[in-house]
Short mmCIF file of C-alpha atoms and ligand atoms in Angstrom, two decimals:
data_model
loop_
_atom_site.label_atom_id
_atom_site.label_comp_id
_atom_site.label_asym_id
_atom_site.label_seq_id
_atom_site.Cartn_x
_atom_site.Cartn_y
_atom_site.Cartn_z
CA MET C 223 14.78 -105.46 111.05
CA LYS C 224 12.87 -108.59 110.35
CA PHE C 225 10.47 -109.50 113.06
CA ILE C 226 7.63 -111.82 112.41
CA ASP C 227 4.84 -111.65 114.89
CA GLU C 228 3.20 -115.01 114.75
CA SER C 229 0.32 -116.92 116.27
CA VAL C 230 -1.46 -120.20 115.69
CA ILE C 231 -5.19 -120.33 116.30
CA ASP C 232 -8.00 -122.82 115.96
CA VAL C 233 -11.20 -121.62 114.36
CA ARG C 234 -14.36 -123.65 114.73
CA ALA C 235 -17.40 -122.50 112.86
CA GLY C 236 -20.77 -123.48 114.32
CA SER C 237 -22.57 -126.58 113.15
CA GLY C 238 -25.97 -126.29 111.57
CA GLY C 239 -28.96 -127.10 113.75
CA ASP C 240 -30.85 -130.29 112.96
CA GLY C 241 -34.14 -130.16 111.11
CA LEU C 242 -37.16 -131.28 113.11
CA ALA C 243 -39.82 -133.87 112.46
CA SER C 244 -43.05 -132.79 114.12
CA PHE C 245 -46.76 -132.71 113.29
CA ARG C 246 -49.45 -130.20 113.73
CA ARG C 247 -51.52 -130.91 116.79
CA GLU C 248 -54.57 -128.73 116.81
CA LYS C 249 -57.75 -129.28 118.58
CA PHE C 250 -60.09 -129.73 115.62
CA ILE C 251 -57.60 -131.07 113.10
CA PRO C 252 -56.99 -134.68 114.11
CA LYS C 253 -54.29 -135.39 111.57
CA GLY C 254 -52.27 -132.24 111.12
CA GLY C 255 -49.54 -132.30 108.50
CA PRO C 256 -45.78 -132.05 109.08
CA SER C 257 -44.65 -128.88 110.84
CA GLY C 258 -40.97 -129.40 111.71
CA GLY C 259 -38.84 -126.40 110.70
CA ASP C 260 -35.25 -126.28 109.49
CA GLY C 261 -32.23 -125.95 111.68
CA GLY C 262 -30.40 -122.62 111.62
CA ARG C 263 -26.96 -122.38 110.05
CA GLY C 264 -23.89 -122.41 112.26
CA GLY C 265 -22.03 -119.16 112.87
CA HIS C 266 -19.28 -118.25 110.38
CA ILE C 267 -15.87 -117.00 111.42
CA TYR C 268 -14.40 -114.05 109.55
CA ALA C 269 -11.10 -112.19 109.70
CA LEU C 270 -11.50 -108.41 109.65
CA ALA C 271 -8.53 -106.15 108.94
CA ASP C 272 -8.36 -103.25 111.37
CA ARG C 273 -5.79 -100.53 111.00
CA ASN C 274 -5.99 -99.68 114.68
CA ILE C 275 -4.52 -103.01 115.68
CA ASN C 276 -0.74 -103.25 115.54
CA THR C 277 0.19 -106.76 116.60
CA LEU C 278 -1.09 -110.31 116.84
CA ILE C 279 -0.52 -110.46 120.56
CA GLU C 280 -4.21 -110.99 121.38
CA TYR C 281 -4.06 -114.31 119.61
CA ARG C 282 -1.36 -115.52 121.94
CA PHE C 283 -3.87 -115.20 124.75
CA ALA C 284 -6.84 -116.66 122.91
CA HIS C 285 -6.14 -119.70 120.76
CA ILE C 286 -9.55 -121.18 120.17
CA HIS C 287 -12.32 -119.26 118.50
CA SER C 288 -15.65 -121.02 118.22
CA ALA C 289 -18.85 -119.68 116.74
CA LYS C 290 -22.18 -120.89 118.11
CA ASN C 291 -24.14 -123.71 116.51
CA GLY C 292 -27.41 -123.01 114.74
CA GLU C 293 -30.53 -123.87 116.71
CA SER C 294 -32.53 -126.96 115.83
CA GLY C 295 -35.71 -126.50 113.85
CA LYS C 296 -38.89 -125.98 115.85
CA SER C 297 -42.44 -127.09 115.67
CA LYS C 298 -45.16 -125.05 113.94
CA ASP C 299 -42.97 -124.48 110.86
CA ARG C 300 -40.50 -122.38 112.74
CA TYR C 301 -36.85 -122.32 111.79
CA GLY C 302 -34.00 -122.48 114.26
CA LYS C 303 -31.94 -119.30 114.68
CA ALA C 304 -28.54 -119.13 112.98
CA GLY C 305 -25.47 -119.11 115.22
CA LEU C 306 -23.89 -115.66 115.57
CA ASP C 307 -20.94 -114.94 113.29
CA ILE C 308 -17.61 -114.06 114.82
CA LEU C 309 -15.29 -111.35 113.51
CA LEU C 310 -11.63 -111.74 114.39
CA LYS C 311 -9.92 -108.37 114.14
CA MET C 312 -6.38 -108.52 112.82
CA PRO C 313 -3.78 -105.96 111.82
CA VAL C 314 -3.52 -104.90 108.20
CA GLY C 315 -0.65 -106.95 106.76
CA THR C 316 -1.58 -110.21 108.46
CA VAL C 317 -1.07 -113.27 106.28
CA ILE C 318 -3.39 -116.13 107.16
CA SER C 319 -2.57 -119.67 106.13
CA ASP C 320 -3.80 -123.16 106.84
CA LYS C 321 -1.27 -124.56 109.30
CA ASN C 322 -1.61 -128.12 108.07
CA THR C 323 -1.35 -127.56 104.33
CA GLY C 324 0.49 -124.26 104.23
CA ARG C 325 -2.09 -122.88 101.80
CA ILE C 326 -2.45 -119.12 102.07
CA ILE C 327 -6.04 -118.20 102.78
CA ALA C 328 -5.73 -114.46 102.90
CA ASP C 329 -3.31 -111.59 102.89
CA LEU C 330 -5.07 -108.73 104.60
CA SER C 331 -3.85 -105.73 102.70
CA GLU C 332 -6.55 -103.15 103.29
CA ASP C 333 -8.36 -101.76 106.28
CA LYS C 334 -11.84 -103.30 106.79
CA GLN C 335 -11.12 -106.20 104.41
CA LYS C 336 -13.30 -109.12 105.51
CA ILE C 337 -12.48 -112.74 104.71
CA LEU C 338 -14.48 -115.85 105.48
CA LEU C 339 -12.19 -118.21 107.36
CA ALA C 340 -14.53 -120.97 108.46
CA GLU C 341 -18.00 -121.49 107.14
CA GLY C 342 -20.82 -122.45 109.50
CA GLY C 343 -22.58 -125.75 108.73
CA LYS C 344 -25.88 -125.60 106.88
CA GLY C 345 -28.98 -126.25 108.96
CA GLY C 346 -30.82 -129.55 108.45
CA LEU C 347 -34.22 -129.70 106.80
CA GLY C 348 -37.37 -130.13 108.83
CA ASN C 349 -40.04 -132.60 107.79
CA ILE C 350 -42.15 -129.86 106.14
CA HIS C 351 -39.85 -130.33 103.13
CA PHE C 352 -40.59 -134.02 102.74
CA LYS C 353 -44.32 -133.86 102.28
CA SER C 354 -45.54 -135.26 98.97
CA SER C 355 -48.76 -136.59 97.45
CA THR C 356 -47.79 -140.11 98.47
CA ASN C 357 -46.38 -139.27 101.87
CA ARG C 358 -48.50 -136.85 103.82
CA ALA C 359 -46.94 -137.64 107.14
CA PRO C 360 -43.20 -137.76 106.49
CA ARG C 361 -40.96 -138.46 109.42
CA GLN C 362 -37.77 -137.59 107.60
CA PHE C 363 -35.60 -134.69 108.54
CA THR C 364 -31.89 -134.08 107.98
CA LYS C 365 -29.19 -133.30 110.46
CA GLY C 366 -27.28 -130.05 110.41
CA GLU C 367 -23.88 -130.10 108.75
CA ALA C 368 -20.69 -129.70 110.72
CA GLY C 369 -19.00 -126.30 110.55
CA ASP C 370 -15.46 -125.87 109.19
CA GLN C 371 -12.65 -126.43 111.65
CA LEU C 372 -9.18 -125.23 110.81
CA THR C 373 -5.88 -124.54 112.44
CA LEU C 374 -4.54 -121.28 111.10
CA ARG C 375 -1.17 -119.64 111.18
CA LEU C 376 -1.21 -115.87 111.43
CA GLU C 377 1.90 -113.98 110.45
CA LEU C 378 2.64 -110.31 110.46
CA LYS C 379 5.85 -108.56 109.54
CA VAL C 380 6.13 -105.82 112.06
CA LEU C 381 8.17 -102.70 112.28
CA ALA C 382 9.01 -101.25 115.63
CA ASP C 383 6.84 -98.36 116.80
CA VAL C 384 9.29 -97.35 119.51
CA GLY C 385 13.09 -97.58 119.55
CA LEU C 386 15.28 -97.74 122.66
CA LEU C 387 18.61 -96.05 122.54
CA GLY C 388 21.26 -95.20 125.04
CA LEU C 389 24.70 -96.04 126.32
CA PRO C 390 25.61 -99.65 127.09
CA ASN C 391 24.37 -100.81 130.51
CA ALA C 392 21.65 -98.18 130.67
CA GLY C 393 19.08 -100.95 131.12
CA LYS C 394 17.46 -101.08 127.68
CA SER C 395 17.24 -104.85 127.61
CA THR C 396 16.02 -105.00 131.19
CA LEU C 397 13.25 -102.58 130.27
CA THR C 398 12.40 -104.66 127.21
CA ARG C 399 12.09 -107.77 129.37
CA THR C 400 9.94 -105.99 131.92
CA ILE C 401 7.42 -104.50 129.53
CA SER C 402 7.33 -107.00 126.67
CA ALA C 403 7.36 -110.70 125.99
CA ALA C 404 10.85 -110.52 124.43
CA ARG C 405 13.73 -112.03 126.40
CA PRO C 406 16.96 -110.28 125.43
CA LYS C 407 20.02 -111.07 127.51
CA VAL C 408 20.81 -108.75 130.40
CA ALA C 409 24.25 -108.46 132.00
CA ASP C 410 26.33 -105.95 133.91
CA TYR C 411 28.89 -105.46 131.18
CA PRO C 412 28.65 -103.21 128.13
CA PHE C 413 27.54 -104.50 124.73
CA THR C 414 25.50 -107.37 126.05
CA THR C 415 23.05 -106.78 123.24
CA LEU C 416 24.67 -107.46 119.88
CA GLU C 417 21.60 -107.60 117.66
CA PRO C 418 18.32 -105.72 117.85
CA ASN C 419 15.46 -107.44 119.65
CA LEU C 420 11.84 -106.66 119.07
CA GLY C 421 9.08 -107.24 121.54
CA THR C 422 5.37 -106.63 121.66
CA VAL C 423 4.04 -104.65 124.58
CA ARG C 424 0.43 -105.34 125.48
CA ILE C 425 -1.45 -102.70 127.41
CA ASP C 426 -4.90 -104.24 127.39
CA TYR C 427 -7.31 -105.84 124.96
CA GLY C 428 -6.55 -104.76 121.40
CA ARG C 429 -3.96 -102.20 122.50
CA SER C 430 -0.35 -103.08 121.88
CA PHE C 431 2.80 -101.79 120.24
CA VAL C 432 6.26 -103.01 119.25
CA ILE C 433 9.53 -101.86 120.76
CA ALA C 434 13.05 -102.38 119.48
CA ASP C 435 15.89 -102.90 121.93
CA LEU C 436 19.11 -101.89 120.22
CA PRO C 437 22.77 -102.43 121.04
CA GLY C 438 24.23 -99.62 123.13
CA LEU C 439 25.50 -96.49 121.45
CA ILE C 440 28.79 -94.95 122.50
CA LYS C 441 30.63 -91.74 121.87
CA GLY C 442 31.90 -91.82 118.30
CA ALA C 443 29.14 -94.17 117.17
CA SER C 444 28.23 -91.90 114.30
CA THR C 445 31.74 -92.32 112.93
CA GLY C 446 31.75 -96.06 113.45
CA SER C 447 32.73 -96.77 117.05
CA GLY C 448 30.97 -99.60 118.82
CA LEU C 449 28.03 -101.44 117.34
CA GLY C 450 25.16 -99.08 117.63
CA LEU C 451 25.52 -97.17 114.41
CA ARG C 452 24.94 -100.21 112.27
CA PHE C 453 21.53 -100.53 113.82
CA LEU C 454 20.44 -96.92 113.94
CA ARG C 455 18.79 -97.25 110.56
CA HIS C 456 16.31 -99.60 112.24
CA LEU C 457 14.96 -96.56 113.96
CA ASP C 458 14.10 -94.93 110.65
CA ARG C 459 10.48 -95.94 110.74
CA THR C 460 9.84 -95.80 114.46
CA LYS C 461 7.44 -93.14 115.66
CA LEU C 462 9.08 -92.49 118.99
CA LEU C 463 12.52 -92.90 120.53
CA LEU C 464 13.14 -93.64 124.18
CA HIS C 465 16.48 -92.46 125.33
CA VAL C 466 17.37 -94.64 128.31
CA VAL C 467 19.90 -93.26 130.77
CA GLU C 468 21.16 -94.83 133.93
CA ILE C 469 21.31 -92.63 136.99
CA PRO C 470 24.68 -93.25 138.61
CA ALA C 471 24.61 -94.41 142.22
CA ASP C 472 26.74 -91.43 143.27
CA LYS C 473 24.04 -88.98 142.10
CA ASN C 474 26.48 -87.14 139.92
CA PHE C 475 24.01 -85.03 137.96
CA GLN C 476 26.62 -83.52 135.74
CA ALA C 477 27.69 -87.01 134.69
CA VAL C 478 24.09 -87.85 133.79
CA ILE C 479 23.72 -84.71 131.75
CA ASP C 480 27.03 -85.31 130.00
CA LYS C 481 25.95 -88.81 129.07
CA ILE C 482 22.66 -87.58 127.69
CA MET C 483 24.40 -84.96 125.63
CA GLU C 484 26.88 -87.54 124.36
CA ILE C 485 24.08 -89.56 122.82
CA LEU C 486 22.33 -86.50 121.46
CA THR C 487 25.53 -85.41 119.75
CA GLU C 488 25.87 -88.81 118.11
CA LEU C 489 22.28 -88.73 116.95
CA LYS C 490 22.66 -85.28 115.52
CA GLN C 491 25.76 -86.31 113.63
CA TYR C 492 24.09 -89.46 112.39
CA GLY C 493 21.34 -87.55 110.72
CA ASN C 494 18.50 -85.19 111.20
CA HIS C 495 15.80 -87.73 110.38
CA ILE C 496 16.60 -89.62 113.59
CA TYR C 497 17.57 -86.63 115.68
CA SER C 498 14.35 -84.82 114.92
CA LYS C 499 12.09 -87.72 115.84
CA PRO C 500 9.97 -87.37 118.97
CA ARG C 501 12.22 -88.45 121.81
CA TRP C 502 11.42 -89.07 125.46
CA LEU C 503 13.98 -89.36 128.20
CA VAL C 504 13.81 -92.36 130.50
CA LEU C 505 15.97 -92.17 133.60
CA ASN C 506 16.49 -95.68 134.86
CA LYS C 507 17.58 -97.43 138.07
CA ILE C 508 15.57 -95.21 140.35
CA ASP C 509 15.41 -98.12 142.82
CA LEU C 510 18.93 -97.12 143.89
CA PHE C 511 17.54 -93.91 145.44
CA SER C 512 15.08 -92.89 148.09
CA GLU C 513 11.82 -91.30 147.01
CA LYS C 514 12.99 -87.95 148.33
CA GLN C 515 16.19 -88.12 146.33
CA SER C 516 14.28 -89.06 143.19
CA LYS C 517 11.92 -86.13 143.51
CA LYS C 518 14.81 -83.75 143.89
CA MET C 519 16.50 -85.22 140.85
CA PHE C 520 13.33 -85.05 138.87
CA THR C 521 12.95 -81.33 139.45
CA LYS C 522 16.57 -80.60 138.78
CA LEU C 523 16.93 -82.71 135.65
CA THR C 524 13.59 -81.63 134.24
CA ASN C 525 14.68 -78.02 134.44
CA ILE C 526 17.89 -78.72 132.61
CA LEU C 527 16.66 -81.19 130.04
CA GLN C 528 13.17 -80.26 129.08
CA ASP C 529 14.31 -78.32 126.04
CA ASN C 530 15.76 -81.42 124.47
CA HIS C 531 13.03 -83.87 125.41
CA GLN C 532 9.28 -83.70 125.23
CA LYS C 533 8.78 -85.93 128.23
CA ILE C 534 10.88 -87.21 131.09
CA PHE C 535 10.24 -90.39 133.06
CA PHE C 536 11.87 -91.92 136.11
CA ILE C 537 11.67 -95.68 136.22
CA SER C 538 13.24 -98.81 137.55
CA ALA C 539 13.36 -101.32 134.72
CA ALA C 540 14.47 -103.95 137.23
CA SER C 541 11.65 -103.52 139.75
CA GLY C 542 9.04 -102.23 137.31
CA THR C 543 8.45 -98.91 139.10
CA GLY C 544 7.08 -96.35 136.67
CA CYS C 545 7.00 -98.82 133.76
CA ASN C 546 3.20 -99.00 133.51
CA GLU C 547 2.95 -95.22 133.41
CA LEU C 548 5.58 -95.15 130.68
CA THR C 549 3.96 -97.81 128.49
CA GLY C 550 0.50 -96.29 129.04
CA GLU C 551 1.75 -92.90 127.83
CA ILE C 552 3.44 -94.49 124.83
CA MET C 553 0.24 -96.29 123.87
CA ARG C 554 -1.82 -93.11 124.11
CA TYR C 555 0.76 -91.24 122.09
CA LEU C 556 0.76 -93.86 119.31
CA GLU C 557 -3.02 -93.94 119.27
CA GLN C 558 -3.07 -90.19 118.89
CA ILE C 559 -0.76 -90.38 115.89
CA ASN C 560 -2.89 -93.12 114.39
CA GLU C 561 -6.04 -91.08 114.85
CA THR C 562 -4.53 -88.05 113.18
CA GLN C 563 -3.55 -90.23 110.23
CA ASN C 564 -7.01 -91.76 110.09
CA THR C 565 -8.73 -88.42 109.99
CA SER C 566 -6.33 -86.94 107.46
CA GLY C 567 -6.78 -90.02 105.28
CA LYS C 568 -3.06 -90.78 105.06
CA PRO C 569 -2.00 -94.43 105.07
N1 GTP Q 633 19.49 -101.48 140.13
C1 GTP Q 633 19.09 -101.58 138.89
N2 GTP Q 633 19.83 -102.22 137.97
C2 GTP Q 633 19.38 -102.28 136.70
C3 GTP Q 633 18.13 -101.71 136.30
N3 GTP Q 633 17.97 -101.92 134.98
C4 GTP Q 633 19.05 -102.61 134.56
N4 GTP Q 633 19.90 -102.84 135.58
C5 GTP Q 633 21.18 -103.56 135.53
O1 GTP Q 633 22.05 -102.88 134.66
C6 GTP Q 633 22.86 -103.80 133.92
C7 GTP Q 633 22.71 -103.57 132.41
O2 GTP Q 633 21.39 -103.85 132.02
P1 GTP Q 633 21.00 -104.20 130.52
O3 GTP Q 633 19.52 -104.26 130.47
O4 GTP Q 633 21.76 -105.38 130.03
O5 GTP Q 633 21.51 -102.89 129.80
P2 GTP Q 633 21.52 -102.54 128.23
O6 GTP Q 633 21.22 -101.09 128.14
O7 GTP Q 633 20.64 -103.46 127.50
O8 GTP Q 633 23.04 -102.79 127.88
P3 GTP Q 633 23.72 -103.16 126.44
O9 GTP Q 633 22.95 -104.27 125.85
O10 GTP Q 633 25.10 -103.55 126.81
O11 GTP Q 633 23.66 -101.90 125.66
C8 GTP Q 633 22.42 -105.18 134.36
O12 GTP Q 633 23.29 -105.64 135.37
C9 GTP Q 633 21.04 -104.94 134.93
O13 GTP Q 633 20.68 -105.90 135.90
C10 GTP Q 633 17.36 -101.04 137.32
O14 GTP Q 633 16.26 -100.52 137.09
N5 GTP Q 633 17.88 -101.01 138.58
MG1 MG Q 634 21.04 -104.75 126.03
#
């Protein structure tokens, strides 16, 4: 499933500080020599590959990244301070190109890889550099150079971390719209979604993941009915499946359980690699019930279903109830997996 996460950013390295022309003024030295120091260099901007970052979503919130200018030179031979460098953390796999020329600047392929994107301007020279035997009181100094300014395109091919599956009309696309920036079509008839949609879900700074909204699965999918089967392979590399089930307005628990089992049967028949993936159950449309009714259902369904699912959530994709808890848990779960991989040294 091809999904290119993309952002355009402006990077502005700092300019160098100007050199200074000044002269020593000391009480008993009437004609002190030149003492103007150099300007500091402007801050550089680097890209830093970080395996703990999954998407480019941060760069959709922050477009302009400017490093500080270097300070001007100072009197008494003192140099101006350099502007601080900026490190822009990006996911491994990000391809960085110059938006205007299309030239590829970097392809971040390894964790901790650091690439200079925009160089800070050099600081100007103070007048201490211009002293000579013929000119003991130079007034020359040079100005700091401008820092690099570029518009960059960031591109990342992403795979979904989390896959949504379930019967048509369960509310998969509604959930995708509520928790991510993706805008799949939602309608009250089955098979509204015909192609997978991917969306990035942002929890907070630097914490995000990708979900895939798939066409609904129906009974017989594993032998070719409906559309879903064709897309199940997209779930191959996801780390977690969310099985979305709609709670029917008539509170027919048996019907809910039958529907859940229907999907599980299809998954099992499709193949063990998908069936054995971590799978959480998401019961949707809770807004159709009172709180009391929901609690009752929760207890009842949890008792029946906990063997088949590691976690069970009640949400309303339409109103957003329970969605933050769900995405928060997903994020923590994915971070845990990532940490385990980090410590065991696996890619
Ligand atoms: N009351 C209520 N209706 C919902 C909720 N979530 C989805 N719906 C409605 O259920 C219908 C189906 O929603 P979709 O998000 O299109 O369902 P889907 O699972 O993506 O369906 P397919 O793409 O056909 O597989 C729409 O009419 C939604 O407005 C919810 O939390 N509460
Ligand atoms: Mg849909």
